[in-house]
């Protein structure tokens, strides 16, 4: 492709995105479905152009076709908005608690969320003095079954979902300590449910052990995991109570009320 052709293609792509955004912005101004004619007038797009773009947005669920010739914003936008909201809110709510937990333990504190079959690290508090190399940077990913936070999320799934996860991933391991057998994983998840927290015994990285507790939103949904990572010989069982309590405090900030708590 010639340079001028590449530039033209790029400009065309940007133009399409701008037109999509203009249509979404126009729909956002009205609580009720809007006609194609009105959307065309508001955005300055030719009706055929607006119709073509709206059809693409309907296919992706960003727009719903309320009835012939009228449109409204789709549920996909709500889904994405809720994802962004939960991640932004949990990071903001967790920051000071993570720093305080780090000061008390002098070990790495991780905040992670689930994305498909992996966890994603979205924040971290650590110091070089911890004596452990930090290899999972913010934005890094790891398989659910090899991490303490990942086990929290799997423990919230029903048995059928866990088996489906095992089939999709093959329960691939990273080292000799990795859990690669479904029966063993199911036993491990039962322990997580009984304890209320999860452990990683050098299953992701040799020489590193972790423990994690769940963070819940106002609907009681598990949205993140708070974990302590430490050299294998330094992780202390005494930190569990502090970890679980800290995760509970963050959950409270997000509006979570534990089951059985007084109204």
GROMACS .gro file of C-alpha atoms in nm:
model
  263
    1UNK     CA    1   0.000   0.000   0.000
    2UNK     CA    2   0.131   0.341  -0.098
    3UNK     CA    3   0.181   0.603   0.179
    4UNK     CA    4  -0.095   0.822   0.040
    5UNK     CA    5  -0.332   0.523   0.034
    6UNK     CA    6  -0.249   0.437   0.395
    7UNK     CA    7  -0.313   0.797   0.498
    8UNK     CA    8  -0.645   0.798   0.313
    9UNK     CA    9  -0.751   0.471   0.481
   10UNK     CA   10  -0.657   0.607   0.823
   11UNK     CA   11  -0.853   0.926   0.764
   12UNK     CA   12  -1.156   0.726   0.650
   13UNK     CA   13  -1.142   0.509   0.965
   14UNK     CA   14  -1.123   0.817   1.186
   15UNK     CA   15  -1.416   0.972   1.001
   16UNK     CA   16  -1.630   0.661   1.058
   17UNK     CA   17  -1.545   0.664   1.430
   18UNK     CA   18  -1.634   1.033   1.454
   19UNK     CA   19  -1.970   0.965   1.286
   20UNK     CA   20  -2.040   0.675   1.523
   21UNK     CA   21  -1.967   0.894   1.823
   22UNK     CA   22  -2.185   1.174   1.690
   23UNK     CA   23  -2.478   0.933   1.658
   24UNK     CA   24  -2.424   0.794   2.008
   25UNK     CA   25  -2.403   1.147   2.150
   26UNK     CA   26  -2.726   1.238   1.970
   27UNK     CA   27  -2.907   0.932   2.109
   28UNK     CA   28  -2.781   1.015   2.459
   29UNK     CA   29  -2.971   1.344   2.453
   30UNK     CA   30  -3.311   1.173   2.440
   31UNK     CA   31  -3.471   0.930   2.690
   32UNK     CA   32  -3.706   0.796   2.421
   33UNK     CA   33  -3.629   0.632   2.084
   34UNK     CA   34  -3.522   0.875   1.812
   35UNK     CA   35  -3.615   0.851   1.445
   36UNK     CA   36  -3.358   0.809   1.172
   37UNK     CA   37  -3.472   1.138   1.017
   38UNK     CA   38  -3.414   1.327   1.342
   39UNK     CA   39  -3.074   1.166   1.398
   40UNK     CA   40  -2.974   1.257   1.045
   41UNK     CA   41  -3.074   1.619   1.105
   42UNK     CA   42  -2.897   1.639   1.442
   43UNK     CA   43  -2.570   1.493   1.318
   44UNK     CA   44  -2.569   1.638   0.968
   45UNK     CA   45  -2.524   1.289   0.824
   46UNK     CA   46  -2.702   1.177   0.511
   47UNK     CA   47  -2.987   0.937   0.608
   48UNK     CA   48  -2.829   0.648   0.417
   49UNK     CA   49  -2.495   0.702   0.594
   50UNK     CA   50  -2.660   0.727   0.936
   51UNK     CA   51  -2.866   0.416   0.863
   52UNK     CA   52  -2.562   0.214   0.764
   53UNK     CA   53  -2.365   0.310   1.077
   54UNK     CA   54  -2.665   0.254   1.305
   55UNK     CA   55  -2.710  -0.095   1.162
   56UNK     CA   56  -2.349  -0.177   1.252
   57UNK     CA   57  -2.402  -0.038   1.603
   58UNK     CA   58  -2.718  -0.246   1.643
   59UNK     CA   59  -2.527  -0.562   1.549
   60UNK     CA   60  -2.273  -0.488   1.823
   61UNK     CA   61  -2.551  -0.401   2.074
   62UNK     CA   62  -2.429  -0.043   2.119
   63UNK     CA   63  -2.767   0.069   1.981
   64UNK     CA   64  -3.111  -0.094   2.000
   65UNK     CA   65  -3.368  -0.066   1.724
   66UNK     CA   66  -3.682   0.019   1.922
   67UNK     CA   67  -3.909  -0.013   1.619
   68UNK     CA   68  -3.879   0.040   1.246
   69UNK     CA   69  -3.695   0.364   1.186
   70UNK     CA   70  -3.621   0.459   1.550
   71UNK     CA   71  -3.325   0.391   1.776
   72UNK     CA   72  -3.202   0.418   2.135
   73UNK     CA   73  -2.879   0.348   2.321
   74UNK     CA   74  -2.807  -0.024   2.369
   75UNK     CA   75  -2.731  -0.236   2.674
   76UNK     CA   76  -2.373  -0.297   2.565
   77UNK     CA   77  -2.291   0.060   2.665
   78UNK     CA   78  -2.434  -0.003   3.012
   79UNK     CA   79  -2.232  -0.322   3.045
   80UNK     CA   80  -1.909  -0.149   2.947
   81UNK     CA   81  -1.990   0.151   3.167
   82UNK     CA   82  -2.045  -0.072   3.468
   83UNK     CA   83  -1.713  -0.248   3.406
   84UNK     CA   84  -1.526   0.081   3.389
   85UNK     CA   85  -1.712   0.215   3.692
   86UNK     CA   86  -1.635  -0.086   3.908
   87UNK     CA   87  -1.265  -0.084   3.819
   88UNK     CA   88  -1.220   0.288   3.866
   89UNK     CA   89  -1.413   0.289   4.191
   90UNK     CA   90  -1.235  -0.010   4.340
   91UNK     CA   91  -0.893   0.139   4.264
   92UNK     CA   92  -0.987   0.469   4.418
   93UNK     CA   93  -1.145   0.306   4.723
   94UNK     CA   94  -0.852   0.068   4.775
   95UNK     CA   95  -0.551   0.297   4.743
   96UNK     CA   96  -0.509   0.416   5.104
   97UNK     CA   97  -0.603   0.076   5.247
   98UNK     CA   98  -0.342  -0.092   5.027
   99UNK     CA   99  -0.074   0.152   5.137
  100UNK     CA  100  -0.163   0.098   5.504
  101UNK     CA  101  -0.154  -0.282   5.464
  102UNK     CA  102   0.181  -0.253   5.291
  103UNK     CA  103   0.320  -0.046   5.577
  104UNK     CA  104   0.209  -0.309   5.828
  105UNK     CA  105   0.342  -0.610   5.637
  106UNK     CA  106   0.625  -0.455   5.433
  107UNK     CA  107   0.525  -0.689   5.150
  108UNK     CA  108   0.376  -0.638   4.806
  109UNK     CA  109   0.001  -0.567   4.804
  110UNK     CA  110  -0.186  -0.636   4.479
  111UNK     CA  111  -0.528  -0.532   4.353
  112UNK     CA  112  -0.660  -0.752   4.072
  113UNK     CA  113  -0.980  -0.801   3.874
  114UNK     CA  114  -1.107  -1.083   3.657
  115UNK     CA  115  -1.106  -1.053   3.280
  116UNK     CA  116  -1.222  -1.371   3.113
  117UNK     CA  117  -1.001  -1.662   3.215
  118UNK     CA  118  -0.732  -1.440   3.367
  119UNK     CA  119  -0.680  -1.189   3.640
  120UNK     CA  120  -0.542  -0.845   3.557
  121UNK     CA  121  -0.331  -0.652   3.807
  122UNK     CA  122  -0.473  -0.299   3.826
  123UNK     CA  123  -0.277  -0.156   4.120
  124UNK     CA  124   0.009  -0.242   4.352
  125UNK     CA  125   0.187  -0.115   4.663
  126UNK     CA  126   0.542  -0.241   4.712
  127UNK     CA  127   0.894  -0.146   4.812
  128UNK     CA  128   1.230  -0.269   4.691
  129UNK     CA  129   1.312  -0.368   5.049
  130UNK     CA  130   1.060  -0.652   5.037
  131UNK     CA  131   1.336  -0.870   4.892
  132UNK     CA  132   1.109  -1.005   4.615
  133UNK     CA  133   1.137  -0.917   4.250
  134UNK     CA  134   0.808  -0.776   4.125
  135UNK     CA  135   0.753  -0.944   3.789
  136UNK     CA  136   0.379  -0.890   3.748
  137UNK     CA  137   0.349  -0.526   3.655
  138UNK     CA  138   0.026  -0.328   3.662
  139UNK     CA  139  -0.168  -0.442   3.359
  140UNK     CA  140  -0.006  -0.785   3.375
  141UNK     CA  141  -0.215  -1.099   3.350
  142UNK     CA  142  -0.212  -1.446   3.501
  143UNK     CA  143  -0.432  -1.760   3.478
  144UNK     CA  144  -0.711  -1.783   3.735
  145UNK     CA  145  -0.618  -2.127   3.870
  146UNK     CA  146  -0.256  -2.034   3.939
  147UNK     CA  147  -0.324  -1.726   4.154
  148UNK     CA  148  -0.484  -1.662   4.489
  149UNK     CA  149  -0.715  -1.392   4.352
  150UNK     CA  150  -0.801  -1.609   4.053
  151UNK     CA  151  -0.908  -1.888   4.287
  152UNK     CA  152  -1.143  -1.645   4.462
  153UNK     CA  153  -1.319  -1.580   4.133
  154UNK     CA  154  -1.330  -1.948   4.041
  155UNK     CA  155  -1.472  -2.031   4.384
  156UNK     CA  156  -1.762  -1.797   4.307
  157UNK     CA  157  -1.842  -1.994   3.989
  158UNK     CA  158  -2.068  -2.297   3.991
  159UNK     CA  159  -1.917  -2.645   3.926
  160UNK     CA  160  -2.025  -2.642   3.561
  161UNK     CA  161  -1.848  -2.310   3.501
  162UNK     CA  162  -1.532  -2.440   3.670
  163UNK     CA  163  -1.532  -2.750   3.450
  164UNK     CA  164  -1.581  -2.532   3.142
  165UNK     CA  165  -1.286  -2.317   3.250
  166UNK     CA  166  -1.072  -2.629   3.291
  167UNK     CA  167  -1.169  -2.747   2.943
  168UNK     CA  168  -1.095  -2.409   2.782
  169UNK     CA  169  -0.758  -2.360   2.948
  170UNK     CA  170  -0.639  -2.717   2.990
  171UNK     CA  171  -0.528  -2.607   3.339
  172UNK     CA  172  -0.181  -2.538   3.203
  173UNK     CA  173   0.086  -2.506   3.472
  174UNK     CA  174   0.392  -2.287   3.518
  175UNK     CA  175   0.594  -2.514   3.749
  176UNK     CA  176   0.585  -2.830   3.962
  177UNK     CA  177   0.355  -2.668   4.219
  178UNK     CA  178   0.088  -2.561   3.970
  179UNK     CA  179  -0.255  -2.720   4.003
  180UNK     CA  180  -0.319  -2.890   3.670
  181UNK     CA  181  -0.577  -3.150   3.779
  182UNK     CA  182  -0.949  -3.063   3.789
  183UNK     CA  183  -1.024  -3.276   4.095
  184UNK     CA  184  -0.744  -3.110   4.289
  185UNK     CA  185  -0.861  -2.766   4.177
  186UNK     CA  186  -1.216  -2.842   4.290
  187UNK     CA  187  -1.086  -2.944   4.634
  188UNK     CA  188  -0.884  -2.625   4.651
  189UNK     CA  189  -1.188  -2.414   4.564
  190UNK     CA  190  -1.389  -2.586   4.837
  191UNK     CA  191  -1.121  -2.479   5.086
  192UNK     CA  192  -1.140  -2.122   4.955
  193UNK     CA  193  -1.515  -2.114   5.012
  194UNK     CA  194  -1.479  -2.257   5.362
  195UNK     CA  195  -1.196  -2.024   5.466
  196UNK     CA  196  -1.319  -1.706   5.301
  197UNK     CA  197  -0.976  -1.638   5.150
  198UNK     CA  198  -0.740  -1.805   4.900
  199UNK     CA  199  -0.376  -1.904   4.883
  200UNK     CA  200  -0.117  -1.951   4.611
  201UNK     CA  201   0.163  -2.184   4.722
  202UNK     CA  202   0.433  -2.101   4.466
  203UNK     CA  203   0.194  -2.212   4.191
  204UNK     CA  204   0.253  -1.914   3.964
  205UNK     CA  205   0.613  -1.832   4.051
  206UNK     CA  206   0.859  -2.047   4.245
  207UNK     CA  207   0.973  -1.871   4.560
  208UNK     CA  208   0.661  -1.655   4.585
  209UNK     CA  209   0.352  -1.728   4.794
  210UNK     CA  210   0.031  -1.523   4.808
  211UNK     CA  211  -0.294  -1.495   4.997
  212UNK     CA  212  -0.602  -1.308   4.876
  213UNK     CA  213  -0.937  -1.186   5.006
  214UNK     CA  214  -1.235  -1.071   4.803
  215UNK     CA  215  -1.368  -0.720   4.754
  216UNK     CA  216  -1.745  -0.694   4.696
  217UNK     CA  217  -1.968  -0.419   4.560
  218UNK     CA  218  -2.304  -0.297   4.685
  219UNK     CA  219  -2.485  -0.582   4.512
  220UNK     CA  220  -2.268  -0.843   4.683
  221UNK     CA  221  -2.078  -0.926   4.365
  222UNK     CA  222  -1.709  -1.018   4.385
  223UNK     CA  223  -1.538  -0.747   4.178
  224UNK     CA  224  -1.171  -0.764   4.283
  225UNK     CA  225  -0.918  -0.944   4.493
  226UNK     CA  226  -0.674  -0.792   4.743
  227UNK     CA  227  -0.362  -1.002   4.788
  228UNK     CA  228  -0.033  -1.010   4.971
  229UNK     CA  229   0.266  -1.150   4.780
  230UNK     CA  230   0.585  -1.239   4.967
  231UNK     CA  231   0.894  -1.458   4.942
  232UNK     CA  232   0.782  -1.811   5.024
  233UNK     CA  233   0.960  -1.818   5.360
  234UNK     CA  234   0.822  -1.481   5.474
  235UNK     CA  235   0.448  -1.508   5.420
  236UNK     CA  236   0.290  -1.512   5.763
  237UNK     CA  237  -0.042  -1.671   5.854
  238UNK     CA  238  -0.096  -1.388   6.100
  239UNK     CA  239  -0.155  -1.154   5.804
  240UNK     CA  240  -0.475  -1.333   5.700
  241UNK     CA  241  -0.695  -1.155   5.953
  242UNK     CA  242  -0.554  -0.816   5.855
  243UNK     CA  243  -0.594  -0.895   5.485
  244UNK     CA  244  -0.954  -1.012   5.518
  245UNK     CA  245  -1.038  -0.715   5.739
  246UNK     CA  246  -0.883  -0.469   5.493
  247UNK     CA  247  -1.073  -0.621   5.200
  248UNK     CA  248  -1.389  -0.593   5.409
  249UNK     CA  249  -1.324  -0.225   5.477
  250UNK     CA  250  -1.280  -0.155   5.106
  251UNK     CA  251  -1.601  -0.346   5.034
  252UNK     CA  252  -1.782  -0.130   5.289
  253UNK     CA  253  -1.663   0.184   5.116
  254UNK     CA  254  -1.816   0.044   4.796
  255UNK     CA  255  -2.148  -0.006   4.973
  256UNK     CA  256  -2.126  -0.378   5.049
  257UNK     CA  257  -2.320  -0.499   5.354
  258UNK     CA  258  -2.212  -0.847   5.473
  259UNK     CA  259  -2.483  -1.111   5.499
  260UNK     CA  260  -2.632  -1.120   5.846
  261UNK     CA  261  -2.526  -0.762   5.925
  262UNK     CA  262  -2.784  -0.546   6.094
  263UNK     CA  263  -2.982  -0.323   5.863
   0.00000   0.00000   0.00000
